[in-house]
PDB file of N, CA, C and O in Angstrom:
ATOM      1  N   ILE A   1     -91.765  17.728  37.126  1.00  0.00           N
ATOM      2  CA  ILE A   1     -91.260  17.035  38.301  1.00  0.00           C
ATOM      3  C   ILE A   1     -89.909  16.428  37.945  1.00  0.00           C
ATOM      4  O   ILE A   1     -89.748  15.842  36.879  1.00  0.00           O
ATOM      5  N   GLY A   2     -88.962  16.545  38.863  1.00  0.00           N
ATOM      6  CA  GLY A   2     -87.650  15.964  38.624  1.00  0.00           C
ATOM      7  C   GLY A   2     -86.817  16.861  37.733  1.00  0.00           C
ATOM      8  O   GLY A   2     -87.106  18.027  37.541  1.00  0.00           O
ATOM      9  N   ASP A   3     -85.770  16.279  37.193  1.00  0.00           N
ATOM     10  CA  ASP A   3     -84.841  17.035  36.361  1.00  0.00           C
ATOM     11  C   ASP A   3     -85.142  16.793  34.890  1.00  0.00           C
ATOM     12  O   ASP A   3     -84.607  15.892  34.263  1.00  0.00           O
ATOM     13  N   GLY A   4     -86.019  17.589  34.341  1.00  0.00           N
ATOM     14  CA  GLY A   4     -86.421  17.454  32.947  1.00  0.00           C
ATOM     15  C   GLY A   4     -85.287  17.655  31.969  1.00  0.00           C
ATOM     16  O   GLY A   4     -85.282  17.092  30.876  1.00  0.00           O
ATOM     17  N   MET A   5     -84.297  18.457  32.335  1.00  0.00           N
ATOM     18  CA  MET A   5     -83.156  18.687  31.440  1.00  0.00           C
ATOM     19  C   MET A   5     -82.359  17.407  31.218  1.00  0.00           C
ATOM     20  O   MET A   5     -81.905  17.137  30.120  1.00  0.00           O
ATOM     21  N   LYS A   6     -82.175  16.606  32.261  1.00  0.00           N
ATOM     22  CA  LYS A   6     -81.448  15.346  32.095  1.00  0.00           C
ATOM     23  C   LYS A   6     -82.217  14.409  31.168  1.00  0.00           C
ATOM     24  O   LYS A   6     -81.638  13.759  30.312  1.00  0.00           O
ATOM     25  N   ARG A   7     -83.535  14.352  31.338  1.00  0.00           N
ATOM     26  CA  ARG A   7     -84.342  13.487  30.467  1.00  0.00           C
ATOM     27  C   ARG A   7     -84.314  13.989  29.032  1.00  0.00           C
ATOM     28  O   ARG A   7     -84.309  13.215  28.096  1.00  0.00           O
ATOM     29  N   ALA A   8     -84.302  15.305  28.855  1.00  0.00           N
ATOM     30  CA  ALA A   8     -84.304  15.874  27.517  1.00  0.00           C
ATOM     31  C   ALA A   8     -83.018  15.551  26.763  1.00  0.00           C
ATOM     32  O   ALA A   8     -82.994  15.538  25.539  1.00  0.00           O
ATOM     33  N   CYS A   9     -81.958  15.252  27.489  1.00  0.00           N
ATOM     34  CA  CYS A   9     -80.660  14.958  26.860  1.00  0.00           C
ATOM     35  C   CYS A   9     -80.494  13.490  26.499  1.00  0.00           C
ATOM     36  O   CYS A   9     -79.448  13.097  25.991  1.00  0.00           O
ATOM     37  N   ILE A  10     -81.473  12.662  26.732  1.00  0.00           N
ATOM     38  CA  ILE A  10     -81.367  11.249  26.388  1.00  0.00           C
ATOM     39  C   ILE A  10     -81.579  11.101  24.888  1.00  0.00           C
ATOM     40  O   ILE A  10     -82.589  11.541  24.340  1.00  0.00           O
ATOM     41  N   LYS A  11     -80.618  10.477  24.235  1.00  0.00           N
ATOM     42  CA  LYS A  11     -80.667  10.313  22.784  1.00  0.00           C
ATOM     43  C   LYS A  11     -81.553   9.123  22.411  1.00  0.00           C
ATOM     44  O   LYS A  11     -81.642   8.148  23.160  1.00  0.00           O
ATOM     45  N   PRO A  12     -82.178   9.174  21.242  1.00  0.00           N
ATOM     46  CA  PRO A  12     -82.992   8.040  20.778  1.00  0.00           C
ATOM     47  C   PRO A  12     -82.195   6.733  20.723  1.00  0.00           C
ATOM     48  O   PRO A  12     -82.736   5.669  21.006  1.00  0.00           O
ATOM     49  N   GLU A  13     -80.903   6.824  20.406  1.00  0.00           N
ATOM     50  CA  GLU A  13     -80.062   5.625  20.363  1.00  0.00           C
ATOM     51  C   GLU A  13     -79.961   4.958  21.738  1.00  0.00           C
ATOM     52  O   GLU A  13     -79.885   3.742  21.840  1.00  0.00           O
ATOM     53  N   SER A  14     -79.952   5.773  22.783  1.00  0.00           N
ATOM     54  CA  SER A  14     -79.885   5.240  24.150  1.00  0.00           C
ATOM     55  C   SER A  14     -81.163   4.500  24.515  1.00  0.00           C
ATOM     56  O   SER A  14     -81.128   3.478  25.200  1.00  0.00           O
ATOM     57  N   ILE A  15     -82.281   5.017  24.030  1.00  0.00           N
ATOM     58  CA  ILE A  15     -83.570   4.376  24.286  1.00  0.00           C
ATOM     59  C   ILE A  15     -83.616   3.019  23.586  1.00  0.00           C
ATOM     60  O   ILE A  15     -83.989   2.006  24.180  1.00  0.00           O
ATOM     61  N   LEU A  16     -83.209   2.997  22.321  1.00  0.00           N
ATOM     62  CA  LEU A  16     -83.183   1.741  21.569  1.00  0.00           C
ATOM     63  C   LEU A  16     -82.221   0.739  22.185  1.00  0.00           C
ATOM     64  O   LEU A  16     -82.515  -0.457  22.264  1.00  0.00           O
ATOM     65  N   ASP A  17     -81.055   1.225  22.643  1.00  0.00           N
ATOM     66  CA  ASP A  17     -80.071   0.334  23.255  1.00  0.00           C
ATOM     67  C   ASP A  17     -80.615  -0.302  24.529  1.00  0.00           C
ATOM     68  O   ASP A  17     -80.408  -1.494  24.771  1.00  0.00           O
ATOM     69  N   ALA A  18     -81.326   0.481  25.330  1.00  0.00           N
ATOM     70  CA  ALA A  18     -81.902  -0.059  26.572  1.00  0.00           C
ATOM     71  C   ALA A  18     -82.921  -1.149  26.267  1.00  0.00           C
ATOM     72  O   ALA A  18     -83.036  -2.132  26.994  1.00  0.00           O
ATOM     73  N   ARG A  19     -83.671  -0.985  25.177  1.00  0.00           N
ATOM     74  CA  ARG A  19     -84.686  -1.986  24.809  1.00  0.00           C
ATOM     75  C   ARG A  19     -84.087  -3.218  24.151  1.00  0.00           C
ATOM     76  O   ARG A  19     -84.515  -4.331  24.391  1.00  0.00           O
ATOM     77  N   LYS A  20     -83.074  -3.018  23.311  1.00  0.00           N
ATOM     78  CA  LYS A  20     -82.513  -4.137  22.540  1.00  0.00           C
ATOM     79  C   LYS A  20     -81.363  -4.840  23.248  1.00  0.00           C
ATOM     80  O   LYS A  20     -81.162  -6.039  23.053  1.00  0.00           O
ATOM     81  N   ASN A  21     -80.590  -4.110  24.044  1.00  0.00           N
ATOM     82  CA  ASN A  21     -79.416  -4.669  24.727  1.00  0.00           C
ATOM     83  C   ASN A  21     -79.386  -4.251  26.187  1.00  0.00           C
ATOM     84  O   ASN A  21     -78.423  -3.621  26.639  1.00  0.00           O
ATOM     85  N   PRO A  22     -80.414  -4.577  26.949  1.00  0.00           N
ATOM     86  CA  PRO A  22     -80.462  -4.100  28.338  1.00  0.00           C
ATOM     87  C   PRO A  22     -79.418  -4.793  29.220  1.00  0.00           C
ATOM     88  O   PRO A  22     -79.079  -5.953  29.002  1.00  0.00           O
ATOM     89  N   LEU A  23     -78.937  -4.052  30.201  1.00  0.00           N
ATOM     90  CA  LEU A  23     -78.086  -4.648  31.226  1.00  0.00           C
ATOM     91  C   LEU A  23     -78.939  -5.450  32.192  1.00  0.00           C
ATOM     92  O   LEU A  23     -78.499  -6.430  32.772  1.00  0.00           O
ATOM     93  N   LYS A  24     -80.199  -5.009  32.356  1.00  0.00           N
ATOM     94  CA  LYS A  24     -81.121  -5.692  33.252  1.00  0.00           C
ATOM     95  C   LYS A  24     -82.551  -5.414  32.801  1.00  0.00           C
ATOM     96  O   LYS A  24     -82.871  -4.312  32.356  1.00  0.00           O
ATOM     97  N   ILE A  25     -83.395  -6.433  32.922  1.00  0.00           N
ATOM     98  CA  ILE A  25     -84.823  -6.276  32.671  1.00  0.00           C
ATOM     99  C   ILE A  25     -85.540  -6.633  33.966  1.00  0.00           C
ATOM    100  O   ILE A  25     -85.425  -7.756  34.451  1.00  0.00           O
ATOM    101  N   ASN A  26     -86.231  -5.671  34.526  1.00  0.00           N
ATOM    102  CA  ASN A  26     -86.974  -5.930  35.763  1.00  0.00           C
ATOM    103  C   ASN A  26     -88.259  -6.689  35.453  1.00  0.00           C
ATOM    104  O   ASN A  26     -88.776  -6.642  34.341  1.00  0.00           O
ATOM    105  N   ASP A  27     -88.777  -7.365  36.465  1.00  0.00           N
ATOM    106  CA  ASP A  27     -90.046  -8.068  36.328  1.00  0.00           C
ATOM    107  C   ASP A  27     -91.169  -7.070  36.079  1.00  0.00           C
ATOM    108  O   ASP A  27     -91.072  -5.893  36.452  1.00  0.00           O
ATOM    109  N   ILE A  28     -92.247  -7.543  35.502  1.00  0.00           N
ATOM    110  CA  ILE A  28     -93.432  -6.720  35.306  1.00  0.00           C
ATOM    111  C   ILE A  28     -94.066  -6.470  36.671  1.00  0.00           C
ATOM    112  O   ILE A  28     -94.205  -7.387  37.471  1.00  0.00           O
ATOM    113  N   VAL A  29     -94.400  -5.205  36.917  1.00  0.00           N
ATOM    114  CA  VAL A  29     -95.047  -4.838  38.183  1.00  0.00           C
ATOM    115  C   VAL A  29     -96.392  -4.192  37.880  1.00  0.00           C
ATOM    116  O   VAL A  29     -96.642  -3.719  36.769  1.00  0.00           O
ATOM    117  N   MET A  30     -97.268  -4.170  38.892  1.00  0.00           N
ATOM    118  CA  MET A  30     -98.573  -3.549  38.756  1.00  0.00           C
ATOM    119  C   MET A  30     -98.734  -2.513  39.863  1.00  0.00           C
ATOM    120  O   MET A  30     -98.459  -2.804  41.024  1.00  0.00           O
ATOM    121  N   ASP A  31     -99.169  -1.314  39.490  1.00  0.00           N
ATOM    122  CA  ASP A  31     -99.370  -0.284  40.504  1.00  0.00           C
ATOM    123  C   ASP A  31    -100.753  -0.415  41.146  1.00  0.00           C
ATOM    124  O   ASP A  31    -101.520  -1.319  40.811  1.00  0.00           O
ATOM    125  N   GLN A  32    -101.073   0.495  42.035  1.00  0.00           N
ATOM    126  CA  GLN A  32    -102.338   0.422  42.788  1.00  0.00           C
ATOM    127  C   GLN A  32    -103.567   0.604  41.906  1.00  0.00           C
ATOM    128  O   GLN A  32    -104.678   0.282  42.313  1.00  0.00           O
ATOM    129  N   PHE A  33    -103.372   1.097  40.683  1.00  0.00           N
ATOM    130  CA  PHE A  33    -104.486   1.292  39.760  1.00  0.00           C
ATOM    131  C   PHE A  33    -104.604   0.168  38.728  1.00  0.00           C
ATOM    132  O   PHE A  33    -105.391   0.256  37.798  1.00  0.00           O
ATOM    133  N   GLY A  34    -103.780  -0.868  38.888  1.00  0.00           N
ATOM    134  CA  GLY A  34    -103.824  -2.009  37.986  1.00  0.00           C
ATOM    135  C   GLY A  34    -103.048  -1.825  36.695  1.00  0.00           C
ATOM    136  O   GLY A  34    -103.157  -2.634  35.781  1.00  0.00           O
ATOM    137  N   ARG A  35    -102.220  -0.767  36.620  1.00  0.00           N
ATOM    138  CA  ARG A  35    -101.414  -0.516  35.424  1.00  0.00           C
ATOM    139  C   ARG A  35    -100.113  -1.296  35.517  1.00  0.00           C
ATOM    140  O   ARG A  35     -99.419  -1.233  36.531  1.00  0.00           O
ATOM    141  N   ARG A  36     -99.781  -2.020  34.462  1.00  0.00           N
ATOM    142  CA  ARG A  36     -98.557  -2.810  34.438  1.00  0.00           C
ATOM    143  C   ARG A  36     -97.434  -2.011  33.793  1.00  0.00           C
ATOM    144  O   ARG A  36     -97.655  -1.219  32.875  1.00  0.00           O
ATOM    145  N   SER A  37     -96.211  -2.285  34.261  1.00  0.00           N
ATOM    146  CA  SER A  37     -95.035  -1.654  33.660  1.00  0.00           C
ATOM    147  C   SER A  37     -93.833  -2.570  33.831  1.00  0.00           C
ATOM    148  O   SER A  37     -93.812  -3.455  34.686  1.00  0.00           O
ATOM    149  N   GLN A  38     -92.844  -2.344  32.969  1.00  0.00           N
ATOM    150  CA  GLN A  38     -91.609  -3.119  33.018  1.00  0.00           C
ATOM    151  C   GLN A  38     -90.458  -2.192  32.677  1.00  0.00           C
ATOM    152  O   GLN A  38     -90.530  -1.421  31.724  1.00  0.00           O
ATOM    153  N   ARG A  39     -89.377  -2.269  33.462  1.00  0.00           N
ATOM    154  CA  ARG A  39     -88.225  -1.386  33.306  1.00  0.00           C
ATOM    155  C   ARG A  39     -87.071  -2.119  32.616  1.00  0.00           C
ATOM    156  O   ARG A  39     -86.676  -3.204  33.018  1.00  0.00           O
ATOM    157  N   PHE A  40     -86.521  -1.480  31.577  1.00  0.00           N
ATOM    158  CA  PHE A  40     -85.341  -1.951  30.868  1.00  0.00           C
ATOM    159  C   PHE A  40     -84.217  -0.980  31.178  1.00  0.00           C
ATOM    160  O   PHE A  40     -84.334   0.213  30.888  1.00  0.00           O
ATOM    161  N   ILE A  41     -83.134  -1.475  31.767  1.00  0.00           N
ATOM    162  CA  ILE A  41     -82.044  -0.611  32.183  1.00  0.00           C
ATOM    163  C   ILE A  41     -80.869  -0.802  31.239  1.00  0.00           C
ATOM    164  O   ILE A  41     -80.331  -1.906  31.106  1.00  0.00           O
ATOM    165  N   GLY A  42     -80.494   0.274  30.558  1.00  0.00           N
ATOM    166  CA  GLY A  42     -79.364   0.256  29.637  1.00  0.00           C
ATOM    167  C   GLY A  42     -78.192   1.040  30.188  1.00  0.00           C
ATOM    168  O   GLY A  42     -78.242   1.556  31.305  1.00  0.00           O
ATOM    169  N   ASP A  43     -77.142   1.162  29.380  1.00  0.00           N
ATOM    170  CA  ASP A  43     -75.937   1.891  29.797  1.00  0.00           C
ATOM    171  C   ASP A  43     -76.223   3.337  30.171  1.00  0.00           C
ATOM    172  O   ASP A  43     -75.686   3.847  31.144  1.00  0.00           O
ATOM    173  N   THR A  44     -77.059   4.003  29.374  1.00  0.00           N
ATOM    174  CA  THR A  44     -77.284   5.432  29.589  1.00  0.00           C
ATOM    175  C   THR A  44     -78.745   5.810  29.783  1.00  0.00           C
ATOM    176  O   THR A  44     -79.031   6.970  30.074  1.00  0.00           O
ATOM    177  N   ALA A  45     -79.668   4.859  29.589  1.00  0.00           N
ATOM    178  CA  ALA A  45     -81.092   5.181  29.744  1.00  0.00           C
ATOM    179  C   ALA A  45     -81.846   4.039  30.405  1.00  0.00           C
ATOM    180  O   ALA A  45     -81.501   2.873  30.219  1.00  0.00           O
ATOM    181  N   GLU A  46     -82.864   4.405  31.172  1.00  0.00           N
ATOM    182  CA  GLU A  46     -83.812   3.442  31.736  1.00  0.00           C
ATOM    183  C   GLU A  46     -85.151   3.720  31.086  1.00  0.00           C
ATOM    184  O   GLU A  46     -85.650   4.842  31.126  1.00  0.00           O
ATOM    185  N   VAL A  47     -85.698   2.691  30.457  1.00  0.00           N
ATOM    186  CA  VAL A  47     -86.946   2.842  29.716  1.00  0.00           C
ATOM    187  C   VAL A  47     -88.009   1.984  30.378  1.00  0.00           C
ATOM    188  O   VAL A  47     -87.811   0.790  30.580  1.00  0.00           O
ATOM    189  N   VAL A  48     -89.130   2.604  30.718  1.00  0.00           N
ATOM    190  CA  VAL A  48     -90.254   1.888  31.314  1.00  0.00           C
ATOM    191  C   VAL A  48     -91.334   1.784  30.244  1.00  0.00           C
ATOM    192  O   VAL A  48     -91.701   2.788  29.629  1.00  0.00           O
ATOM    193  N   ILE A  49     -91.812   0.549  30.018  1.00  0.00           N
ATOM    194  CA  ILE A  49     -92.855   0.344  29.017  1.00  0.00           C
ATOM    195  C   ILE A  49     -94.092  -0.272  29.651  1.00  0.00           C
ATOM    196  O   ILE A  49     -94.030  -0.871  30.720  1.00  0.00           O
ATOM    197  N   ASN A  50     -95.217  -0.116  28.969  1.00  0.00           N
ATOM    198  CA  ASN A  50     -96.424  -0.850  29.304  1.00  0.00           C
ATOM    199  C   ASN A  50     -96.309  -2.154  28.521  1.00  0.00           C
ATOM    200  O   ASN A  50     -96.307  -2.136  27.293  1.00  0.00           O
ATOM    201  N   PRO A  51     -96.186  -3.307  29.194  1.00  0.00           N
ATOM    202  CA  PRO A  51     -95.968  -4.561  28.476  1.00  0.00           C
ATOM    203  C   PRO A  51     -97.173  -5.022  27.650  1.00  0.00           C
ATOM    204  O   PRO A  51     -97.020  -5.841  26.752  1.00  0.00           O
ATOM    205  N   LEU A  52     -98.346  -4.469  27.932  1.00  0.00           N
ATOM    206  CA  LEU A  52     -99.531  -4.849  27.153  1.00  0.00           C
ATOM    207  C   LEU A  52     -99.597  -4.106  25.821  1.00  0.00           C
ATOM    208  O   LEU A  52     -99.986  -4.674  24.804  1.00  0.00           O
ATOM    209  N   THR A  53     -99.209  -2.835  25.835  1.00  0.00           N
ATOM    210  CA  THR A  53     -99.260  -2.025  24.615  1.00  0.00           C
ATOM    211  C   THR A  53     -97.886  -1.852  23.973  1.00  0.00           C
ATOM    212  O   THR A  53     -97.793  -1.405  22.839  1.00  0.00           O
ATOM    213  N   VAL A  54     -96.833  -2.173  24.717  1.00  0.00           N
ATOM    214  CA  VAL A  54     -95.424  -2.002  24.317  1.00  0.00           C
ATOM    215  C   VAL A  54     -95.120  -0.529  24.013  1.00  0.00           C
ATOM    216  O   VAL A  54     -94.254  -0.218  23.215  1.00  0.00           O
ATOM    217  N   LYS A  55     -95.829   0.372  24.670  1.00  0.00           N
ATOM    218  CA  LYS A  55     -95.564   1.801  24.530  1.00  0.00           C
ATOM    219  C   LYS A  55     -94.712   2.283  25.690  1.00  0.00           C
ATOM    220  O   LYS A  55     -94.816   1.778  26.810  1.00  0.00           O
ATOM    221  N   ILE A  56     -93.878   3.265  25.404  1.00  0.00           N
ATOM    222  CA  ILE A  56     -93.005   3.836  26.425  1.00  0.00           C
ATOM    223  C   ILE A  56     -93.837   4.668  27.396  1.00  0.00           C
ATOM    224  O   ILE A  56     -94.645   5.494  26.991  1.00  0.00           O
ATOM    225  N   VAL A  57     -93.605   4.411  28.681  1.00  0.00           N
ATOM    226  CA  VAL A  57     -94.298   5.131  29.748  1.00  0.00           C
ATOM    227  C   VAL A  57     -93.386   6.216  30.318  1.00  0.00           C
ATOM    228  O   VAL A  57     -93.834   7.311  30.636  1.00  0.00           O
ATOM    229  N   SER A  58     -92.088   5.896  30.436  1.00  0.00           N
ATOM    230  CA  SER A  58     -91.158   6.811  31.079  1.00  0.00           C
ATOM    231  C   SER A  58     -89.743   6.544  30.583  1.00  0.00           C
ATOM    232  O   SER A  58     -89.403   5.410  30.252  1.00  0.00           O
ATOM    233  N   ILE A  59     -88.943   7.600  30.552  1.00  0.00           N
ATOM    234  CA  ILE A  59     -87.528   7.486  30.182  1.00  0.00           C
ATOM    235  C   ILE A  59     -86.732   8.318  31.171  1.00  0.00           C
ATOM    236  O   ILE A  59     -87.088   9.465  31.438  1.00  0.00           O
ATOM    237  N   ASN A  60     -85.677   7.730  31.702  1.00  0.00           N
ATOM    238  CA  ASN A  60     -84.799   8.443  32.626  1.00  0.00           C
ATOM    239  C   ASN A  60     -83.360   8.071  32.338  1.00  0.00           C
ATOM    240  O   ASN A  60     -83.084   6.973  31.846  1.00  0.00           O
ATOM    241  N   PRO A  61     -82.422   8.945  32.667  1.00  0.00           N
ATOM    242  CA  PRO A  61     -81.017   8.585  32.508  1.00  0.00           C
ATOM    243  C   PRO A  61     -80.620   7.536  33.541  1.00  0.00           C
ATOM    244  O   PRO A  61     -81.124   7.532  34.661  1.00  0.00           O
ATOM    245  N   THR A  62     -79.740   6.626  33.154  1.00  0.00           N
ATOM    246  CA  THR A  62     -79.191   5.645  34.086  1.00  0.00           C
ATOM    247  C   THR A  62     -78.007   6.296  34.786  1.00  0.00           C
ATOM    248  O   THR A  62     -77.148   6.880  34.123  1.00  0.00           O
ATOM    249  N   SER A  63     -77.960   6.190  36.096  1.00  0.00           N
ATOM    250  CA  SER A  63     -76.810   6.749  36.812  1.00  0.00           C
ATOM    251  C   SER A  63     -75.568   5.946  36.438  1.00  0.00           C
ATOM    252  O   SER A  63     -75.638   4.741  36.173  1.00  0.00           O
ATOM    253  N   SER A  64     -74.431   6.607  36.397  1.00  0.00           N
ATOM    254  CA  SER A  64     -73.186   5.927  36.021  1.00  0.00           C
ATOM    255  C   SER A  64     -72.839   4.841  37.033  1.00  0.00           C
ATOM    256  O   SER A  64     -72.323   3.781  36.669  1.00  0.00           O
ATOM    257  N   ARG A  65     -73.161   5.060  38.299  1.00  0.00           N
ATOM    258  CA  ARG A  65     -72.889   4.065  39.334  1.00  0.00           C
ATOM    259  C   ARG A  65     -73.729   2.806  39.109  1.00  0.00           C
ATOM    260  O   ARG A  65     -73.237   1.683  39.188  1.00  0.00           O
ATOM    261  N   LYS A  66     -75.019   2.991  38.818  1.00  0.00           N
ATOM    262  CA  LYS A  66     -75.902   1.852  38.568  1.00  0.00           C
ATOM    263  C   LYS A  66     -75.467   1.095  37.313  1.00  0.00           C
ATOM    264  O   LYS A  66     -75.432  -0.127  37.301  1.00  0.00           O
ATOM    265  N   ALA A  67     -75.132   1.832  36.253  1.00  0.00           N
ATOM    266  CA  ALA A  67     -74.708   1.195  35.003  1.00  0.00           C
ATOM    267  C   ALA A  67     -73.442   0.374  35.225  1.00  0.00           C
ATOM    268  O   ALA A  67     -73.335  -0.758  34.732  1.00  0.00           O
ATOM    269  N   ALA A  68     -72.475   0.910  35.972  1.00  0.00           N
ATOM    270  CA  ALA A  68     -71.230   0.182  36.231  1.00  0.00           C
ATOM    271  C   ALA A  68     -71.499  -1.094  37.025  1.00  0.00           C
ATOM    272  O   ALA A  68     -70.949  -2.159  36.717  1.00  0.00           O
ATOM    273  N   LYS A  69     -72.353  -1.012  38.027  1.00  0.00           N
ATOM    274  CA  LYS A  69     -72.695  -2.182  38.842  1.00  0.00           C
ATOM    275  C   LYS A  69     -73.375  -3.251  37.996  1.00  0.00           C
ATOM    276  O   LYS A  69     -73.023  -4.432  38.047  1.00  0.00           O
ATOM    277  N   LEU A  70     -74.363  -2.846  37.201  1.00  0.00           N
ATOM    278  CA  LEU A  70     -75.088  -3.807  36.373  1.00  0.00           C
ATOM    279  C   LEU A  70     -74.197  -4.403  35.288  1.00  0.00           C
ATOM    280  O   LEU A  70     -74.333  -5.579  34.945  1.00  0.00           O
ATOM    281  N   PHE A  71     -73.276  -3.599  34.749  1.00  0.00           N
ATOM    282  CA  PHE A  71     -72.367  -4.116  33.729  1.00  0.00           C
ATOM    283  C   PHE A  71     -71.468  -5.202  34.313  1.00  0.00           C
ATOM    284  O   PHE A  71     -71.242  -6.233  33.685  1.00  0.00           O
ATOM    285  N   LYS A  72     -70.991  -4.996  35.534  1.00  0.00           N
ATOM    286  CA  LYS A  72     -70.167  -6.023  36.195  1.00  0.00           C
ATOM    287  C   LYS A  72     -70.968  -7.303  36.408  1.00  0.00           C
ATOM    288  O   LYS A  72     -70.471  -8.401  36.172  1.00  0.00           O
ATOM    289  N   GLU A  73     -72.205  -7.168  36.867  1.00  0.00           N
ATOM    290  CA  GLU A  73     -73.062  -8.341  37.069  1.00  0.00           C
ATOM    291  C   GLU A  73     -73.341  -9.049  35.750  1.00  0.00           C
ATOM    292  O   GLU A  73     -73.308 -10.277  35.671  1.00  0.00           O
ATOM    293  N   PHE A  74     -73.586  -8.273  34.687  1.00  0.00           N
ATOM    294  CA  PHE A  74     -73.860  -8.812  33.366  1.00  0.00           C
ATOM    295  C   PHE A  74     -72.651  -9.601  32.848  1.00  0.00           C
ATOM    296  O   PHE A  74     -72.792 -10.714  32.351  1.00  0.00           O
ATOM    297  N   GLU A  75     -71.472  -9.023  32.990  1.00  0.00           N
ATOM    298  CA  GLU A  75     -70.232  -9.698  32.545  1.00  0.00           C
ATOM    299  C   GLU A  75     -69.972 -10.953  33.352  1.00  0.00           C
ATOM    300  O   GLU A  75     -69.530 -11.972  32.810  1.00  0.00           O
ATOM    301  N   ALA A  76     -70.232 -10.933  34.655  1.00  0.00           N
ATOM    302  CA  ALA A  76     -70.022 -12.104  35.509  1.00  0.00           C
ATOM    303  C   ALA A  76     -70.943 -13.231  35.089  1.00  0.00           C
ATOM    304  O   ALA A  76     -70.518 -14.396  35.001  1.00  0.00           O
ATOM    305  N   LYS A  77     -72.199 -12.943  34.796  1.00  0.00           N
ATOM    306  CA  LYS A  77     -73.140 -13.969  34.353  1.00  0.00           C
ATOM    307  C   LYS A  77     -72.712 -14.533  33.008  1.00  0.00           C
ATOM    308  O   LYS A  77     -72.786 -15.745  32.777  1.00  0.00           O
ATOM    309  N   LYS A  78     -72.263 -13.664  32.112  1.00  0.00           N
ATOM    310  CA  LYS A  78     -71.812 -14.093  30.790  1.00  0.00           C
ATOM    311  C   LYS A  78     -70.599 -15.019  30.931  1.00  0.00           C
ATOM    312  O   LYS A  78     -70.505 -16.038  30.259  1.00  0.00           O
ATOM    313  N   TRP A  79     -69.682 -14.674  31.832  1.00  0.00           N
ATOM    314  CA  TRP A  79     -68.492 -15.477  32.050  1.00  0.00           C
ATOM    315  C   TRP A  79     -68.855 -16.851  32.607  1.00  0.00           C
ATOM    316  O   TRP A  79     -68.289 -17.861  32.214  1.00  0.00           O
ATOM    317  N   LEU A  80     -69.828 -16.908  33.530  1.00  0.00           N
ATOM    318  CA  LEU A  80     -70.239 -18.172  34.122  1.00  0.00           C
ATOM    319  C   LEU A  80     -70.892 -19.102  33.092  1.00  0.00           C
ATOM    320  O   LEU A  80     -70.784 -20.333  33.197  1.00  0.00           O
ATOM    321  N   LEU A  81     -71.574 -18.523  32.122  1.00  0.00           N
ATOM    322  CA  LEU A  81     -72.258 -19.345  31.107  1.00  0.00           C
ATOM    323  C   LEU A  81     -71.286 -19.920  30.082  1.00  0.00           C
ATOM    324  O   LEU A  81     -71.622 -20.884  29.414  1.00  0.00           O
ATOM    325  N   ASN A  82     -70.113 -19.344  29.959  1.00  0.00           N
ATOM    326  CA  ASN A  82     -69.121 -19.839  28.976  1.00  0.00           C
ATOM    327  C   ASN A  82     -68.253 -20.883  29.538  1.00  0.00           C
ATOM    328  O   ASN A  82     -68.116 -21.550  30.304  1.00  0.00           O
TER     329      ASN A  82
END
């Protein structure tokens, strides 16, 4: 389902970057089956984990438009805190 080739091109470094230096961390959500997940959005990858097991559930490329928008928001927040 979806574009498996794009997912196959995601480098391990991108996955680590999304987890260690995310542009955004979404709140934990629960699906209709009671499964929890949390999305970490990085420059080039979006990583979804199970917060209870800390195992990766899904990996997708971050769109360049989304990354640019989140980077601007991230920089604005950083500027306000200084």
